[in-house]
Coordinates of C-alpha atoms in Angstrom, one line a residue:
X1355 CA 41.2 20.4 40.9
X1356 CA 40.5 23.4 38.8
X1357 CA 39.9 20.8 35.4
X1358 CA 37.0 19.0 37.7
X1359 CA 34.2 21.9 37.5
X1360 CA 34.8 22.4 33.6
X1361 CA 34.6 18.7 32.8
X1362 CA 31.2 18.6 34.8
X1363 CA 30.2 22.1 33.2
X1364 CA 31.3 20.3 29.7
X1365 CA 29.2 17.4 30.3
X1366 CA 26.1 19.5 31.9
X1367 CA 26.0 21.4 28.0
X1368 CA 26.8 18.4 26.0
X1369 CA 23.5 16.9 27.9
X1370 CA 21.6 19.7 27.5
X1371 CA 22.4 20.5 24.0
X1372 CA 21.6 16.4 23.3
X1373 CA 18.1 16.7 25.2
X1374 CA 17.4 20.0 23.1
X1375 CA 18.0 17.4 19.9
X1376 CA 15.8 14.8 21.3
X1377 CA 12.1 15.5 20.7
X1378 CA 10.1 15.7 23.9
X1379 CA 7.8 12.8 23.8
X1380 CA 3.7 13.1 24.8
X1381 CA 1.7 10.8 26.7
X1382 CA -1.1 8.6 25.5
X1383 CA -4.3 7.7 27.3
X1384 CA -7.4 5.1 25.7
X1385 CA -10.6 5.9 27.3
X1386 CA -14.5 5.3 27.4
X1387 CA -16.9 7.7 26.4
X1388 CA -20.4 6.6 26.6
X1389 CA -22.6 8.7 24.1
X1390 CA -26.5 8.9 24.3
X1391 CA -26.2 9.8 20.4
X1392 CA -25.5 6.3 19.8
X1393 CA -27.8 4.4 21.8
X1394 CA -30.7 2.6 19.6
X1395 CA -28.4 2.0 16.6
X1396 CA -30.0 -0.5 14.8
X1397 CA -27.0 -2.5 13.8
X1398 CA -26.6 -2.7 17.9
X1399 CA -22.8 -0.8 17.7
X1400 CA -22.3 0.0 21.1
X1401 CA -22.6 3.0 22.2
X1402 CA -19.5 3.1 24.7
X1403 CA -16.9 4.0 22.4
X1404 CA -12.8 4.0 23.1
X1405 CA -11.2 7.5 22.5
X1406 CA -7.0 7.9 22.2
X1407 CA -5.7 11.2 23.4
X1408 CA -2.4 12.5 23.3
X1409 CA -1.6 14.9 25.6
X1410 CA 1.2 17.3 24.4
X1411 CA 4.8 17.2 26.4
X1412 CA 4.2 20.2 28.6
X1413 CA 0.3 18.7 29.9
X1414 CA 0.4 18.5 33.5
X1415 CA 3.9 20.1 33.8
X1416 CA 3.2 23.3 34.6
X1417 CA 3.4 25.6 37.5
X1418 CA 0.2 27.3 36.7
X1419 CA -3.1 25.5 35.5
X1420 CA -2.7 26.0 31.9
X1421 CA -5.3 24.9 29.4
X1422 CA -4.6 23.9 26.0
X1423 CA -6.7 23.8 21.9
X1424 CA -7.6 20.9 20.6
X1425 CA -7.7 19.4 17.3
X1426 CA -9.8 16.4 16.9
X1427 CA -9.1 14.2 14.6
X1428 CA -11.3 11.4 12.2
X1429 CA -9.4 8.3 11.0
X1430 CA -10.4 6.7 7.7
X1431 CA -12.8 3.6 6.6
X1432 CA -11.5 0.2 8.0
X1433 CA -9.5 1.8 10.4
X1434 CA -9.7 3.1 14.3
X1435 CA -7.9 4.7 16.9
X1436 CA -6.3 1.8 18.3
X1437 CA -4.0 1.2 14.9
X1438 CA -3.6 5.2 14.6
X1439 CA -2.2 5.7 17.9
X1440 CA 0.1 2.5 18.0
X1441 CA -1.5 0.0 19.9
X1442 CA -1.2 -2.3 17.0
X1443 CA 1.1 -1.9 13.9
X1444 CA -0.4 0.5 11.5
X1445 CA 1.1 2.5 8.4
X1446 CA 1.1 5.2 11.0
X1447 CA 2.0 5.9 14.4
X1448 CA 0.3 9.1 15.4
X1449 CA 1.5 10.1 18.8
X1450 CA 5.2 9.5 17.5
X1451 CA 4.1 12.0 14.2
X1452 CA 3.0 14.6 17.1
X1453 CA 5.6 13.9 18.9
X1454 CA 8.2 15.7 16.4
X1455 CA 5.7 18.3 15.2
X1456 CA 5.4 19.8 18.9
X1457 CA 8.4 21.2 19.0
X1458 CA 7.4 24.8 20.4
X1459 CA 5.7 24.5 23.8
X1460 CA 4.4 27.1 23.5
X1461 CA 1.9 25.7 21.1
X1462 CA 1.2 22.7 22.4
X1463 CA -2.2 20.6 21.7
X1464 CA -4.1 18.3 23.1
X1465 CA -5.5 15.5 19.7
X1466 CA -8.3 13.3 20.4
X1467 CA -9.7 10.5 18.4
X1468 CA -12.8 8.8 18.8
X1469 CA -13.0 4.8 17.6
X1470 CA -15.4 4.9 14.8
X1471 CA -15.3 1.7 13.8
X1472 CA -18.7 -0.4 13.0
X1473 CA -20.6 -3.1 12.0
X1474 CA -20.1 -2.3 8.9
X1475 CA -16.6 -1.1 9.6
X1476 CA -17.2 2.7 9.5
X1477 CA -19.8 5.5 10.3
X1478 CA -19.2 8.0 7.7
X1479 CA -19.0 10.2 10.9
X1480 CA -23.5 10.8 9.8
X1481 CA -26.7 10.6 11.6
X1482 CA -28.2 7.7 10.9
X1483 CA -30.8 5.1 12.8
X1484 CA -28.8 2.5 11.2
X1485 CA -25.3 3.6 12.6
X1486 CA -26.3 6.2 15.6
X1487 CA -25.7 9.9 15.1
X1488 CA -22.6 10.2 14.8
X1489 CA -21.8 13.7 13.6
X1490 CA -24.2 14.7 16.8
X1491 CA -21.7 12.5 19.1
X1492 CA -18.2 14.0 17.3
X1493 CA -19.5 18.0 17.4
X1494 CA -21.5 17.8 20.8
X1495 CA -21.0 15.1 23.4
X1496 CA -17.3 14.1 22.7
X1497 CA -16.0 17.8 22.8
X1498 CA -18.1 18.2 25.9
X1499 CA -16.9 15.2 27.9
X1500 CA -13.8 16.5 26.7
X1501 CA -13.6 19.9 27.9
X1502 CA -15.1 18.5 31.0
X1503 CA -12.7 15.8 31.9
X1504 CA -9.3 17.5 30.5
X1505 CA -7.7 21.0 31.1
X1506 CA -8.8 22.4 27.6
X1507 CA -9.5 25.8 26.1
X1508 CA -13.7 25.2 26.1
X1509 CA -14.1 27.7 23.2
X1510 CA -14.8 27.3 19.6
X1511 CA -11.5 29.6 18.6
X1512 CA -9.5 27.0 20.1
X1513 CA -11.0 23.8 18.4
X1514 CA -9.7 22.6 15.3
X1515 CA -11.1 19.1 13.0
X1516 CA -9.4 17.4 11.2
X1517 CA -8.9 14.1 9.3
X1518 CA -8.3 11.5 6.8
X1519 CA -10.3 9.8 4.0
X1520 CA -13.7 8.8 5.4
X1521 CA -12.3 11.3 8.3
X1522 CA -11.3 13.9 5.5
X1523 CA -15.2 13.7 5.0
X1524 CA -16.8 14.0 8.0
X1525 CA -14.0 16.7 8.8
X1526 CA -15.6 18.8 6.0
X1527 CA -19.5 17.7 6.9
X1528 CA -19.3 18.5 10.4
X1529 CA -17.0 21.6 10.2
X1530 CA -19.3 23.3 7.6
X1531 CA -22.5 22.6 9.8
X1532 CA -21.1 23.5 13.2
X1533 CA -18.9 26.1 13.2
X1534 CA -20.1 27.2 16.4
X1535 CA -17.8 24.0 18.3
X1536 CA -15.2 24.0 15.5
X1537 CA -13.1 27.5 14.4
X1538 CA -10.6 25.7 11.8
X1539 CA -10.8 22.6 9.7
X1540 CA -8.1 20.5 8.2
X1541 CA -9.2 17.3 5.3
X1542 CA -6.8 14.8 4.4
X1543 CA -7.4 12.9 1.2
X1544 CA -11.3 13.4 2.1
X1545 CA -13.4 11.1 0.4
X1546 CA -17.0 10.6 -0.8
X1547 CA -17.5 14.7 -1.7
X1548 CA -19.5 13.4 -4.7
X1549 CA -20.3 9.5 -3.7
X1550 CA -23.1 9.5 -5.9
X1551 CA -21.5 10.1 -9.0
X1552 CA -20.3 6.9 -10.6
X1553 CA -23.8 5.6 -9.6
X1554 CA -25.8 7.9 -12.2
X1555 CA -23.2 6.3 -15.2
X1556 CA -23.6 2.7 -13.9
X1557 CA -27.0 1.7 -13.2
X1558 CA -26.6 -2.3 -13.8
X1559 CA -27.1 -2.4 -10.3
X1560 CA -24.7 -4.1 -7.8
X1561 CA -25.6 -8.0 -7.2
X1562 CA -22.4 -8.7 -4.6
X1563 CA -23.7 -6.0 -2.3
X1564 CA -27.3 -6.6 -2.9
X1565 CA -26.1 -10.5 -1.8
X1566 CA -24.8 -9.3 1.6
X1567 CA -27.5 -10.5 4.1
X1568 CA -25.7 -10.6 7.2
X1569 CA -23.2 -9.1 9.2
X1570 CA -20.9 -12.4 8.6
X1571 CA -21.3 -11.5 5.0
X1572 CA -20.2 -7.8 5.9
X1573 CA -16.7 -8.4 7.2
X1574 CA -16.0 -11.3 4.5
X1575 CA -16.8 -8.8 1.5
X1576 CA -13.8 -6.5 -0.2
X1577 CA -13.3 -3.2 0.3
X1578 CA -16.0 -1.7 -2.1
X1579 CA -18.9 -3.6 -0.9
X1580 CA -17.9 -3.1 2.5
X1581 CA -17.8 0.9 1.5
X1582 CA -21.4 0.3 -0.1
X1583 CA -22.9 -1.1 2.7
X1584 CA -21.3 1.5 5.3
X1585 CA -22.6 4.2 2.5
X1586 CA -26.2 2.8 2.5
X1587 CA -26.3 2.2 6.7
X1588 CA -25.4 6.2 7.3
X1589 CA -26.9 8.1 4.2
X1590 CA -29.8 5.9 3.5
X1591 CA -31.0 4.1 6.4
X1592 CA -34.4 1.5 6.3
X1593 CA -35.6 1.0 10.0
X1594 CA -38.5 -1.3 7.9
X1595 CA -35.5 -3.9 6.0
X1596 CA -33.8 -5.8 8.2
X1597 CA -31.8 -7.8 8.8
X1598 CA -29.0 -4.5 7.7
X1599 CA -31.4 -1.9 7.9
X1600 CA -30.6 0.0 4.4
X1601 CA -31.3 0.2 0.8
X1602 CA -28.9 -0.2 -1.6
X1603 CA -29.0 2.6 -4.8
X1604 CA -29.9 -0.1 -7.2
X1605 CA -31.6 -3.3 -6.7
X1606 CA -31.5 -5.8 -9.4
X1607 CA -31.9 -3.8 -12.6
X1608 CA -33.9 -1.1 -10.6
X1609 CA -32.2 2.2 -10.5
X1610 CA -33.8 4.0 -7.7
X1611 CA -33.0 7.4 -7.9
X1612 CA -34.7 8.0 -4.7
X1613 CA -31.7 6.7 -3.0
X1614 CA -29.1 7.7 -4.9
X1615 CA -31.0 11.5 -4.3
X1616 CA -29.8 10.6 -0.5
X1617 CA -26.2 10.0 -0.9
X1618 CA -26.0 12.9 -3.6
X1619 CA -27.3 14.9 -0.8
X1620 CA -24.7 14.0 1.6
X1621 CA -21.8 14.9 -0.2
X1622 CA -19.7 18.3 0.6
X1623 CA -19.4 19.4 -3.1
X1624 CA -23.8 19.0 -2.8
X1625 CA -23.6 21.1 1.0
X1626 CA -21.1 23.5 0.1
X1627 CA -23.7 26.2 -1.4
X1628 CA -26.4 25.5 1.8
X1629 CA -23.7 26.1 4.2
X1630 CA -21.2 28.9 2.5
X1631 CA -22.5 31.4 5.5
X1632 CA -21.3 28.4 8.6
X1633 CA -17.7 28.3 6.3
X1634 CA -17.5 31.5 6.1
X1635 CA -17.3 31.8 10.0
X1636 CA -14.4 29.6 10.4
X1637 CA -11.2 31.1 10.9
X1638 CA -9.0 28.6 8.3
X1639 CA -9.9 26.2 5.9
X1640 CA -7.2 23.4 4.3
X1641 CA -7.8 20.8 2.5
X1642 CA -5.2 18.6 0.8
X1643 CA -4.5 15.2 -1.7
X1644 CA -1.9 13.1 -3.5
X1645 CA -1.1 13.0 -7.1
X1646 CA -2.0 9.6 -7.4
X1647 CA -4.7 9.8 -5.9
X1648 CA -6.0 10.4 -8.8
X1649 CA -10.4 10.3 -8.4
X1650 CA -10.0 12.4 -4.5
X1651 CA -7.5 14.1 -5.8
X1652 CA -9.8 15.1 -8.6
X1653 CA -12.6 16.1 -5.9
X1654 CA -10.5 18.3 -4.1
X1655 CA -9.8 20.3 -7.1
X1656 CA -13.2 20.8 -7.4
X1657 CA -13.4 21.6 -4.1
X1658 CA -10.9 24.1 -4.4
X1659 CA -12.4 26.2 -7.6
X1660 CA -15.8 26.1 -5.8
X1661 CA -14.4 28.3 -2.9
X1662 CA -12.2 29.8 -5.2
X1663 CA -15.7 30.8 -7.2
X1664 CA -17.2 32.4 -3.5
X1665 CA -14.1 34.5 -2.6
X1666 CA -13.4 32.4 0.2
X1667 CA -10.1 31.9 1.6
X1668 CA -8.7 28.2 2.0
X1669 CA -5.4 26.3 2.1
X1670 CA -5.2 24.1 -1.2
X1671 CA -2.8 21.6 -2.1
X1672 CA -2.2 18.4 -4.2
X1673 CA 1.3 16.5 -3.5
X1674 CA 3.0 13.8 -4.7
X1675 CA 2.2 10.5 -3.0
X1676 CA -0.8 8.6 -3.1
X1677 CA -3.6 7.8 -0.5
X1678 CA -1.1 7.1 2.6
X1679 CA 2.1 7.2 1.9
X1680 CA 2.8 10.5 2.8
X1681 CA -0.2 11.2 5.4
X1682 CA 2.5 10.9 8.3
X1683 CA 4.8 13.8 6.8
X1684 CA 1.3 15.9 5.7
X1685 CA 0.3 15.7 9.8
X1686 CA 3.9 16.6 10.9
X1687 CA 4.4 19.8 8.3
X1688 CA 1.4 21.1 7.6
X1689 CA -1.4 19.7 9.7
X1690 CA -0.1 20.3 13.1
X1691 CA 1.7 23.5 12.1
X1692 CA -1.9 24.6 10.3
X1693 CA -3.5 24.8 13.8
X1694 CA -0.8 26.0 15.9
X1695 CA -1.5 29.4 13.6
X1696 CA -5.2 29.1 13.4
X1697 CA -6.6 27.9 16.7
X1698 CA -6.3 30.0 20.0
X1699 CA -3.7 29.3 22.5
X1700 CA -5.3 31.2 25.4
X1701 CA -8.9 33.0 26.0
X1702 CA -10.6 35.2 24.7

């Protein structure tokens, strides 16, 4: 009789030492957020936009009504939440990459990402008539519904943005002009932090995105007309040229500097000196690339001697990998572990 209770106390540690092994797993939830910032678009996006949210293991769990930071985070050009957080197959599975990188309780997070996929198959996260205003929607009325709707730490100390490519980018132009919502940022592989440049060496003009005329054209173009188009709709919109509602940096052998003066003035690297005194208020700054990815990774070097040039503190670092192979690993051991040291885990 005496064997029975130490088999049973045997078992009860094996189990316990196997569930301490096993990574407690989050919960996912796919919502609507309806956003006033996008109504009127003039490619007629609508303005009701799906949102994924993990929600760490612990949400919900507690005894006591615990509230928790945020990071939200900016998927890249082409791509949207739904792919990201595994509703369809994807090079990444986000809420499994969380789901080993919130290992401590303790600092558990809530992630939220909002769809920003268009008509022209990304917002460049910008104001724009053409696209909506985006960055307004992303820095004021998603972290408000937010903060409204789930058990959050509403302060700026515990908000962190983040993301990759096209995200990377509007993670760096919205966290430099609003670091009043936002207290650390994180870019992955940000693109487009000098967009303008190859256009002041090659002024032949661009005759298969000046021949997109419709939004049929739009999705049966590659990948750099596509990344024209969605360039021209957010950073230099034409409410007076339909049927697209842009203009295009060059048309026909016309070099219209005019234009390319607008994307040159939407790019971080052009920003960066306007807005050193909003950077200078966040708590962290990272920012990081692969190897082979050779042209951003070139950027974020840049990027990285500029601040280096005003004394401002950063986290730098190029890898080896290229533009995704690696993004999964980056979020698990440096992204997640980034904000569990530089956002707030309770008020202040």
């Amino acid at each position: 009789m005496g064997s029975i209770p130490r088999l049973a106390l045997l078992i009860a540690s094996t189990a316990a030492l196997l569930g301490a092994q096993t990574p407690l797993k989050g919960s996912v939830e796919r919502i609507k957020v309806h956003a006033k910032s996008l109504e009127g678009n003039l490619e007629e996006d609508s303005p009701d936009r799906d949102v994924s949210i993990y929600l760490p293991p612990s949400y919900g769990k507690t005894a006591n009504a615990r509230r928790y930071p945020v990071i939200y985070f900016l998927h890249g050009f082409t791509d949207d939440d739904e792919r990201w957080f595994g509703f369809r197959q994807h090079w990444i599975n986000l809420p499994l990459v969380l789901d080993k990188a919130m290992t401590d309780p303790a600092r558990d997070m809530l992630v939220v990402m909002p769809n920003a996929y268009t008509r022209f198959q990304g917002s460049m996260y910008s104001n724009s008539v053409t696209t909506g205003n985006w960055e307004e929607f992303v820095a004021r009325e998603l972290v408000a519904y937010i903060d409204s709707h789930y058990a959050t730490l509403a302060v700026r100390d515990a908000r962190g943005l983040a993301g990759h490519s096209m995200g990377g980018y509007g993670t760096m132009r919205i966290g430099m002009k609003h670091p009043d919502v936002f207290s650390a940022i994180y870019a992955l592989s940000p693109c487009c932090m000098i967009p303008a440049a190859n256009l002041l060496e090659a002024r032949s003009g661009n005759p298969s995105a000046e021949a997109v005329h419709s939004f049929e054209d739009v999705a049966k173009a590659d990948f750099g007309i596509k990344a024209a188009l969605a360039s021209a709709a957010a950073w230099s919109p034409n409410p007076k040229n339909p049927p697209l509602f842009l203009d295009l940096p060059t048309q026909g052998e016309k070099f219209r500097a005019d234009v390319v003066a607008k994307w040159s003035a939407n790019a971080p690297l052009a920003m960066l000196d306007q807005y050193l005194s909003n950077l200078r208020l966040l708590r962290a700054i990272a920012f990081d690339a692969g190897a082979q990815d050779t042209g951003i990774a070139a950027t974020v070097k840049t990027l990285d001697e500029r601040l280096n040039q005003y004394g401002l503190p950063h986290t730098f670092e190029i890898y080896e990998g290229n533009h995704t192979n690696h993004v999964a690993d980056r979020i698990e051991t440096s992204v997640v572990p980034f904000f569990a040291s530089a956002l707030s885990a309770r008020p202040r």
